[in-house]
Short mmCIF file of C-alpha atoms in Angstrom, two decimals:
data_model
loop_
_atom_site.label_atom_id
_atom_site.label_comp_id
_atom_site.label_asym_id
_atom_site.label_seq_id
_atom_site.Cartn_x
_atom_site.Cartn_y
_atom_site.Cartn_z
CA MET Z 1158 83.71 92.15 121.07
CA LEU Z 1159 85.12 90.76 117.74
CA ARG Z 1160 82.60 88.57 115.47
CA THR Z 1161 85.27 86.16 115.31
CA ASP Z 1162 85.09 85.72 118.99
CA LEU Z 1163 81.30 84.49 119.26
CA PRO Z 1164 80.54 81.00 120.18
CA THR Z 1165 78.69 79.25 116.77
CA PRO Z 1166 76.17 78.56 115.46
CA ALA Z 1167 75.45 82.07 115.82
CA LEU Z 1168 72.45 84.45 114.35
CA ILE Z 1169 74.10 87.49 113.20
CA LEU Z 1170 72.35 90.70 112.17
CA ASP Z 1171 73.74 93.95 110.37
CA ALA Z 1172 71.54 96.35 111.78
CA ALA Z 1173 72.33 99.29 109.24
CA ALA Z 1174 71.35 96.85 106.33
CA MET Z 1175 68.20 95.97 108.31
CA ASP Z 1176 67.58 99.50 108.79
CA ARG Z 1177 68.05 100.27 105.03
CA ASN Z 1178 65.47 97.62 104.27
CA ILE Z 1179 62.91 98.85 107.05
CA ALA Z 1180 63.43 102.15 105.20
CA ALA Z 1181 62.97 101.23 101.79
CA MET Z 1182 59.75 99.43 102.35
CA ALA Z 1183 58.38 102.48 104.23
CA GLY Z 1184 59.44 104.56 101.44
CA PHE Z 1185 57.68 102.48 99.05
CA ALA Z 1186 54.15 101.94 100.85
CA ALA Z 1187 53.88 105.69 101.67
CA ALA Z 1188 54.71 107.01 97.69
CA ARG Z 1189 51.41 104.90 97.07
CA GLY Z 1190 49.46 105.58 99.89
CA LEU Z 1191 49.35 102.11 101.55
CA ALA Z 1192 49.50 101.24 105.04
CA LEU Z 1193 52.41 99.34 106.12
CA ARG Z 1194 51.74 96.84 108.67
CA PRO Z 1195 54.91 94.72 109.06
CA HIS Z 1196 54.36 90.60 110.06
CA ALA Z 1197 56.58 90.47 113.65
CA LYS Z 1198 56.63 86.63 113.14
CA THR Z 1199 59.68 86.81 110.81
CA HIS Z 1200 61.50 88.52 113.50
CA LYS Z 1201 59.73 88.35 116.81
CA SER Z 1202 61.95 91.39 118.41
CA ALA Z 1203 60.18 94.42 120.46
CA GLU Z 1204 63.67 96.15 119.24
CA ILE Z 1205 63.11 95.73 115.42
CA ALA Z 1206 59.27 96.34 115.87
CA ARG Z 1207 60.03 99.76 117.18
CA ARG Z 1208 61.97 100.53 114.38
CA GLN Z 1209 59.60 99.80 111.95
CA ILE Z 1210 56.94 101.82 113.59
CA ALA Z 1211 59.47 104.66 113.92
CA ALA Z 1212 60.31 104.67 109.93
CA GLY Z 1213 56.15 104.72 109.57
CA ALA Z 1214 54.46 101.43 110.09
CA ALA Z 1215 50.86 101.24 111.36
CA GLY Z 1216 51.82 98.90 113.87
CA ILE Z 1217 52.60 95.01 113.66
CA CYS Z 1218 51.16 91.81 112.74
CA CYS Z 1219 51.80 88.80 114.74
CA ALA Z 1220 50.84 85.16 114.01
CA LYS Z 1221 49.94 83.99 117.47
CA LEU Z 1222 48.67 85.27 120.43
CA ALA Z 1223 51.80 84.40 122.56
CA GLU Z 1224 53.98 86.84 120.12
CA ALA Z 1225 51.64 89.48 120.67
CA GLU Z 1226 51.79 89.09 124.52
CA ALA Z 1227 55.50 88.95 124.21
CA LEU Z 1228 55.94 91.92 122.41
CA ALA Z 1229 52.92 94.31 123.96
CA ALA Z 1230 54.99 93.10 127.41
CA GLU Z 1231 57.74 95.03 125.65
CA GLY Z 1232 55.48 98.42 124.77
CA ILE Z 1233 54.49 97.67 121.08
CA ASP Z 1234 50.73 98.68 121.33
CA ASP Z 1235 49.11 98.28 117.74
CA ILE Z 1236 48.99 94.87 116.87
CA HIS Z 1237 46.90 92.76 114.42
CA LEU Z 1238 46.74 89.18 114.59
CA THR Z 1239 46.78 87.18 111.54
CA SER Z 1240 45.32 83.54 112.66
CA PRO Z 1241 42.29 82.80 114.30
CA VAL Z 1242 41.60 82.34 118.02
CA VAL Z 1243 39.02 79.89 118.83
CA ARG Z 1244 40.20 78.20 122.18
CA PRO Z 1245 38.39 79.52 125.42
CA ASP Z 1246 41.56 80.48 127.32
CA ALA Z 1247 43.35 81.63 124.03
CA ILE Z 1248 40.13 83.95 123.76
CA ALA Z 1249 40.29 85.13 127.71
CA ARG Z 1250 43.85 86.28 127.08
CA LEU Z 1251 43.11 88.03 124.16
CA ILE Z 1252 40.48 90.05 125.68
CA ALA Z 1253 42.56 90.49 128.29
CA LEU Z 1254 45.49 92.00 125.96
CA GLU Z 1255 42.87 94.04 123.65
CA ALA Z 1256 42.05 95.79 127.02
CA ARG Z 1257 45.82 97.42 126.90
CA ILE Z 1258 46.64 97.86 123.51
CA ALA Z 1259 44.84 98.40 119.83
CA LEU Z 1260 44.25 94.86 119.11
CA SER Z 1261 42.66 93.33 116.02
CA VAL Z 1262 42.11 89.86 114.87
CA VAL Z 1263 40.66 87.63 112.20
CA VAL Z 1264 37.53 85.38 112.18
CA ASP Z 1265 36.45 82.95 109.59
CA HIS Z 1266 33.41 81.14 110.90
CA PRO Z 1267 30.10 82.40 112.32
CA ALA Z 1268 30.59 80.37 115.61
CA ASN Z 1269 34.28 81.90 116.14
CA ALA Z 1270 32.43 85.77 115.62
CA ALA Z 1271 29.80 84.54 118.45
CA MET Z 1272 32.63 83.38 120.77
CA LEU Z 1273 34.53 86.48 120.82
CA ALA Z 1274 31.61 88.74 120.63
CA SER Z 1275 30.33 86.50 123.87
CA ALA Z 1276 33.59 87.08 125.71
CA ALA Z 1277 34.37 90.64 124.80
CA THR Z 1278 33.30 93.52 127.10
CA ARG Z 1279 33.65 96.40 124.39
CA PRO Z 1280 33.53 96.48 120.68
CA LEU Z 1281 36.47 94.24 119.62
CA THR Z 1282 37.96 94.89 116.08
CA VAL Z 1283 37.61 91.63 113.86
CA PHE Z 1284 38.72 90.91 109.92
CA ILE Z 1285 37.31 88.56 107.71
CA ASP Z 1286 39.80 86.11 106.66
CA VAL Z 1287 39.45 84.92 103.23
CA ASP Z 1288 40.81 82.10 101.95
CA PRO Z 1289 42.71 82.39 98.74
CA GLY Z 1290 42.92 78.65 97.74
CA VAL Z 1291 45.64 77.16 100.18
CA HIS Z 1292 42.86 75.74 102.20
CA ARG Z 1293 44.33 76.87 105.55
CA THR Z 1294 42.18 79.72 107.19
CA GLY Z 1295 39.81 81.95 105.42
CA VAL Z 1296 36.16 81.75 104.43
CA ALA Z 1297 35.92 79.39 101.25
CA SER Z 1298 33.36 81.26 99.13
CA PRO Z 1299 31.76 84.58 98.62
CA GLU Z 1300 28.56 83.31 99.99
CA ALA Z 1301 30.55 82.22 103.47
CA ALA Z 1302 32.10 85.83 103.63
CA LEU Z 1303 28.56 87.54 103.25
CA ALA Z 1304 26.94 85.08 106.06
CA LEU Z 1305 30.16 85.65 108.68
CA ALA Z 1306 29.64 89.62 107.75
CA ALA Z 1307 25.94 89.36 108.23
CA THR Z 1308 26.45 87.52 112.15
CA ILE Z 1309 29.47 89.98 112.74
CA ALA Z 1310 27.03 92.91 112.08
CA GLU Z 1311 24.10 91.15 114.15
CA LEU Z 1312 26.76 90.47 117.23
CA PRO Z 1313 27.12 93.30 120.21
CA ASN Z 1314 30.70 93.92 120.91
CA LEU Z 1315 32.02 93.48 117.14
CA ARG Z 1316 33.22 95.99 114.63
CA LEU Z 1317 34.23 94.74 111.13
CA GLY Z 1318 37.90 96.36 110.80
CA GLY Z 1319 37.64 94.81 107.13
CA VAL Z 1320 39.37 91.96 104.80
CA GLN Z 1321 42.61 89.90 105.64
CA PHE Z 1322 43.69 88.23 102.13
CA TYR Z 1323 47.21 86.38 102.14
CA CYS Z 1324 48.49 84.74 99.14
CA GLY Z 1325 51.05 82.61 101.00
CA SER Z 1326 51.67 79.90 98.25
CA GLN Z 1327 52.52 82.48 95.54
CA GLN Z 1328 55.07 84.48 97.22
CA HIS Z 1329 57.83 82.41 96.28
CA ILE Z 1330 57.17 81.75 92.34
CA ALA Z 1331 60.80 82.41 91.02
CA ARG Z 1332 59.71 84.41 87.80
CA ARG Z 1333 57.86 87.73 88.63
CA GLU Z 1334 55.64 87.39 85.55
CA ASP Z 1335 54.80 83.95 86.63
CA ARG Z 1336 53.82 85.27 90.32
CA PHE Z 1337 52.39 88.49 89.04
CA ALA Z 1338 49.78 86.24 86.88
CA ALA Z 1339 48.77 84.21 89.84
CA VAL Z 1340 48.51 87.41 92.41
CA ARG Z 1341 46.23 89.06 89.94
CA ASP Z 1342 43.78 86.24 89.28
CA LEU Z 1343 43.43 85.37 93.14
CA THR Z 1344 43.25 89.32 93.30
CA GLY Z 1345 40.10 89.25 90.57
CA TYR Z 1346 38.41 86.63 93.19
CA LEU Z 1347 38.99 88.65 96.33
CA SER Z 1348 37.37 91.61 94.71
CA THR Z 1349 34.30 89.81 94.01
CA ILE Z 1350 34.10 89.40 97.56
CA LEU Z 1351 34.65 92.86 98.34
CA GLU Z 1352 32.17 93.82 95.92
CA ALA Z 1353 29.65 91.58 97.19
CA LEU Z 1354 30.30 92.74 100.99
CA ARG Z 1355 30.02 96.47 99.97
CA ALA Z 1356 26.94 95.99 97.97
CA ALA Z 1357 25.29 94.46 101.25
CA GLY Z 1358 26.15 97.54 103.00
CA HIS Z 1359 29.10 96.17 104.61
CA GLU Z 1360 32.02 99.00 105.26
CA ILE Z 1361 35.46 97.53 104.32
CA PRO Z 1362 37.92 100.37 105.33
CA VAL Z 1363 40.76 97.92 105.29
CA VAL Z 1364 41.96 95.27 102.87
CA THR Z 1365 45.05 93.64 104.61
CA GLY Z 1366 47.69 91.22 102.93
CA ALA Z 1367 51.04 90.81 100.95
CA GLY Z 1368 54.28 89.20 101.48
CA THR Z 1369 57.88 89.95 100.62
CA GLY Z 1370 57.33 88.18 97.43
CA SER Z 1371 53.93 90.05 96.12
CA PHE Z 1372 54.10 93.67 98.03
CA ALA Z 1373 54.61 95.42 94.66
CA ILE Z 1374 52.12 93.42 92.77
CA ASP Z 1375 49.68 94.17 95.08
CA ALA Z 1376 50.44 97.72 94.84
CA GLU Z 1377 49.94 97.61 91.44
CA LEU Z 1378 46.82 95.98 91.36
CA GLY Z 1379 45.29 98.60 93.79
CA VAL Z 1380 42.96 96.30 95.96
CA LEU Z 1381 45.01 96.06 99.41
CA THR Z 1382 45.42 99.18 101.24
CA GLU Z 1383 47.82 97.53 103.70
CA LEU Z 1384 51.06 95.62 103.43
CA GLN Z 1385 51.68 92.77 106.07
CA CYS Z 1386 55.63 92.06 104.04
CA GLY Z 1387 57.83 90.63 106.86
CA SER Z 1388 60.87 89.06 105.45
CA TYR Z 1389 62.07 91.93 103.30
CA ILE Z 1390 63.76 93.26 106.60
CA PHE Z 1391 66.67 89.98 106.44
CA LEU Z 1392 66.20 88.88 102.51
CA ASP Z 1393 67.09 85.09 103.05
CA ARG Z 1394 68.16 83.14 100.28
CA GLU Z 1395 64.32 81.80 99.38
CA TYR Z 1396 63.64 85.31 98.65
CA GLU Z 1397 66.77 86.32 97.00
CA ASP Z 1398 66.55 82.89 94.56
CA CYS Z 1399 63.04 84.90 93.72
CA GLU Z 1400 62.91 87.98 90.91
CA LEU Z 1401 61.53 90.64 93.08
CA SER Z 1402 62.54 93.59 91.10
CA GLY Z 1403 59.88 95.15 89.33
CA GLY Z 1404 56.88 97.68 89.89
CA GLY Z 1405 59.47 100.01 91.65
CA ALA Z 1406 60.11 97.26 94.21
CA PRO Z 1407 63.36 98.49 96.15
CA ALA Z 1408 66.24 96.55 96.24
CA PHE Z 1409 66.91 94.84 99.46
CA GLU Z 1410 69.95 93.63 101.39
CA ARG Z 1411 71.26 90.87 103.18
CA ALA Z 1412 70.85 91.56 106.66
CA LEU Z 1413 70.44 88.05 108.39
CA PHE Z 1414 73.22 85.72 108.51
CA LEU Z 1415 74.42 82.12 110.31
CA ASP Z 1416 78.05 82.26 111.53
CA ALA Z 1417 79.77 78.59 112.00
CA THR Z 1418 83.04 77.03 112.85
CA VAL Z 1419 84.87 74.14 110.76
CA ILE Z 1420 85.00 71.77 113.28
CA SER Z 1421 86.44 68.89 111.00
CA ALA Z 1422 88.69 69.12 107.87
CA ASN Z 1423 89.48 65.47 107.07
CA HIS Z 1424 88.68 65.12 103.59
CA THR Z 1425 89.48 66.93 100.17
CA THR Z 1426 85.76 67.02 99.09
CA HIS Z 1427 84.30 68.71 102.33
CA VAL Z 1428 84.63 70.28 105.60
CA THR Z 1429 82.42 69.80 108.18
CA ILE Z 1430 80.66 73.11 110.04
CA ASP Z 1431 78.74 73.21 113.65
CA ALA Z 1432 75.52 74.14 112.04
CA GLY Z 1433 72.94 71.52 110.98
CA LEU Z 1434 69.08 70.87 111.62
CA LYS Z 1435 69.02 72.81 114.98
CA ALA Z 1436 70.37 76.07 113.67
CA MET Z 1437 68.25 76.76 110.95
CA ALA Z 1438 65.21 76.03 109.38
CA THR Z 1439 65.20 73.22 106.55
CA ASP Z 1440 61.64 73.65 104.76
CA ALA Z 1441 63.10 75.98 102.19
CA GLY Z 1442 66.36 73.83 101.34
CA PRO Z 1443 69.83 74.32 102.21
CA PRO Z 1444 71.40 78.12 103.14
CA ARG Z 1445 73.56 79.60 101.01
CA PRO Z 1446 77.48 79.49 102.16
CA LEU Z 1447 78.85 82.95 101.40
CA TRP Z 1448 81.98 80.89 100.64
CA PRO Z 1449 83.73 80.79 97.24
CA GLY Z 1450 82.02 78.19 94.96
CA ALA Z 1451 80.49 76.36 98.10
CA THR Z 1452 77.56 74.16 98.48
CA TYR Z 1453 75.98 73.00 101.59
CA ARG Z 1454 74.55 69.74 102.83
CA PHE Z 1455 72.66 68.98 106.05
CA MET Z 1456 74.40 65.92 107.95
CA GLY Z 1457 72.44 65.89 110.97
CA ASP Z 1458 70.98 67.70 114.12
CA GLU Z 1459 74.38 70.06 114.93
CA HIS Z 1460 76.46 69.41 111.52
CA GLY Z 1461 76.40 70.53 108.26
CA ALA Z 1462 79.04 69.91 105.47
CA LEU Z 1463 80.51 72.74 103.14
CA VAL Z 1464 81.39 71.47 99.69
CA ALA Z 1465 83.80 73.62 97.64
CA ASP Z 1466 87.02 72.69 95.52
CA THR Z 1467 88.85 74.87 97.93
CA LEU Z 1468 88.03 74.48 101.79
CA PRO Z 1469 88.29 76.13 104.88
CA ALA Z 1470 90.80 74.99 107.21
CA LEU Z 1471 90.06 73.49 110.39
CA GLY Z 1472 88.90 76.56 113.35
CA GLU Z 1473 87.84 78.81 110.06
CA ARG Z 1474 84.64 80.89 110.42
CA VAL Z 1475 82.21 80.39 107.75
CA THR Z 1476 79.07 82.56 106.86
CA LEU Z 1477 75.67 81.21 105.68
CA GLN Z 1478 72.22 83.30 104.18
CA PRO Z 1479 69.76 81.28 106.08
CA PRO Z 1480 66.98 79.41 103.78
CA HIS Z 1481 64.16 80.56 105.50
CA CYS Z 1482 64.25 83.42 107.98
CA ASP Z 1483 61.19 83.10 109.97
CA PRO Z 1484 61.30 79.45 111.64
CA THR Z 1485 65.42 80.18 111.76
CA VAL Z 1486 65.16 83.17 113.93
CA ASN Z 1487 62.83 80.94 116.11
CA LEU Z 1488 65.71 78.42 117.18
CA HIS Z 1489 67.70 81.17 118.59
CA ASP Z 1490 67.89 83.39 121.69
CA ALA Z 1491 69.19 86.45 120.47
CA TYR Z 1492 70.53 88.21 117.65
CA HIS Z 1493 74.30 89.27 117.58
CA ILE Z 1494 74.53 92.73 116.02
CA ILE Z 1495 77.38 93.51 114.22
CA GLU Z 1496 79.22 96.63 112.73
CA GLY Z 1497 82.00 95.63 110.50
CA ASP Z 1498 84.21 92.87 112.09
CA HIS Z 1499 82.87 93.89 115.96
CA VAL Z 1500 79.61 92.56 117.54
CA ILE Z 1501 78.09 95.75 119.00
CA ASP Z 1502 75.20 94.69 120.98
CA ARG Z 1503 72.84 91.98 121.47
CA TRP Z 1504 68.93 91.89 120.90
CA PRO Z 1505 66.62 89.26 122.54
CA ILE Z 1506 64.11 87.14 120.81
CA HIS Z 1507 61.21 88.39 122.83
CA ALA Z 1508 58.90 85.98 121.31
CA ARG Z 1509 60.72 82.90 120.25
CA GLY Z 1510 58.90 79.82 120.90
CA ARG Z 1511 55.67 81.99 122.05
CA ASN Z 1512 53.31 79.45 119.57
CA THR Z 1513 50.03 79.63 121.50
#
């Protein structure tokens, strides 16, 4: 079908552009001897995960256990969970999933490690999550990291797979120079923890982290061994507004879009389109309209205003670049795959809404 025949709002994916982004990141990691384990919370799609693994990724990351379950059901068999799993029912699901696939999970508290060890029936790979200062998850000091590592070493059925360190608050610092300085300082803190752990006799085979805003910086700093970047495959507006170049970072292309239709055109200043709060994430501000000179303004759950000197006509299609791709994807059932002006496929978003 033609792209213009799609009901709107519609989530659009240029798979060829995405594949070039996938290849570029895979080549970057391989050239520097780094493992790549992309974060599937970005796309929640088994088809995209398969393409990333085929391009050389070691596996994928998931933020939530239900995401991992959904993608494992579609054949993805090497997954790292980047958030702690603590509820008894969730731990039971984790152990059941680990019996079927290669699965690892972070821990940041000795009590959680004990819970996992008690439920496990064979060695479970765990990573010590280190808080970079966000105060979200992760051990809060070198002493806490050492205590947790000692607990893991003493518990049956747990194996220390490494350390996770994700500088989430630094990913969208606009200027690369400022972002580099912030990540460098935090990585110095990580290095003190790694040195303390190794001095205490703990092997740390993998140091995993990084994102689309910091992967080239992390590669240059040389402490991480594995990259967890996710949004690079789509290049949303929030990341396009950042200075991502430098350090050999490849140039990524826009691949994810939102098509909308002008449904009201009664004013000289703006038209109203059928894509509002329910069509895209709002935490990163408005989307970027791909209409000459236009800006977007939210107008409620279902509507948005396109403001421009020259406006599209009633019934005309407009395309938006989503502001923040991860939660935008979670609002849609499927990607509409385009080739030129034609829709050539529809990929389900397997882990949409899988938040438990």
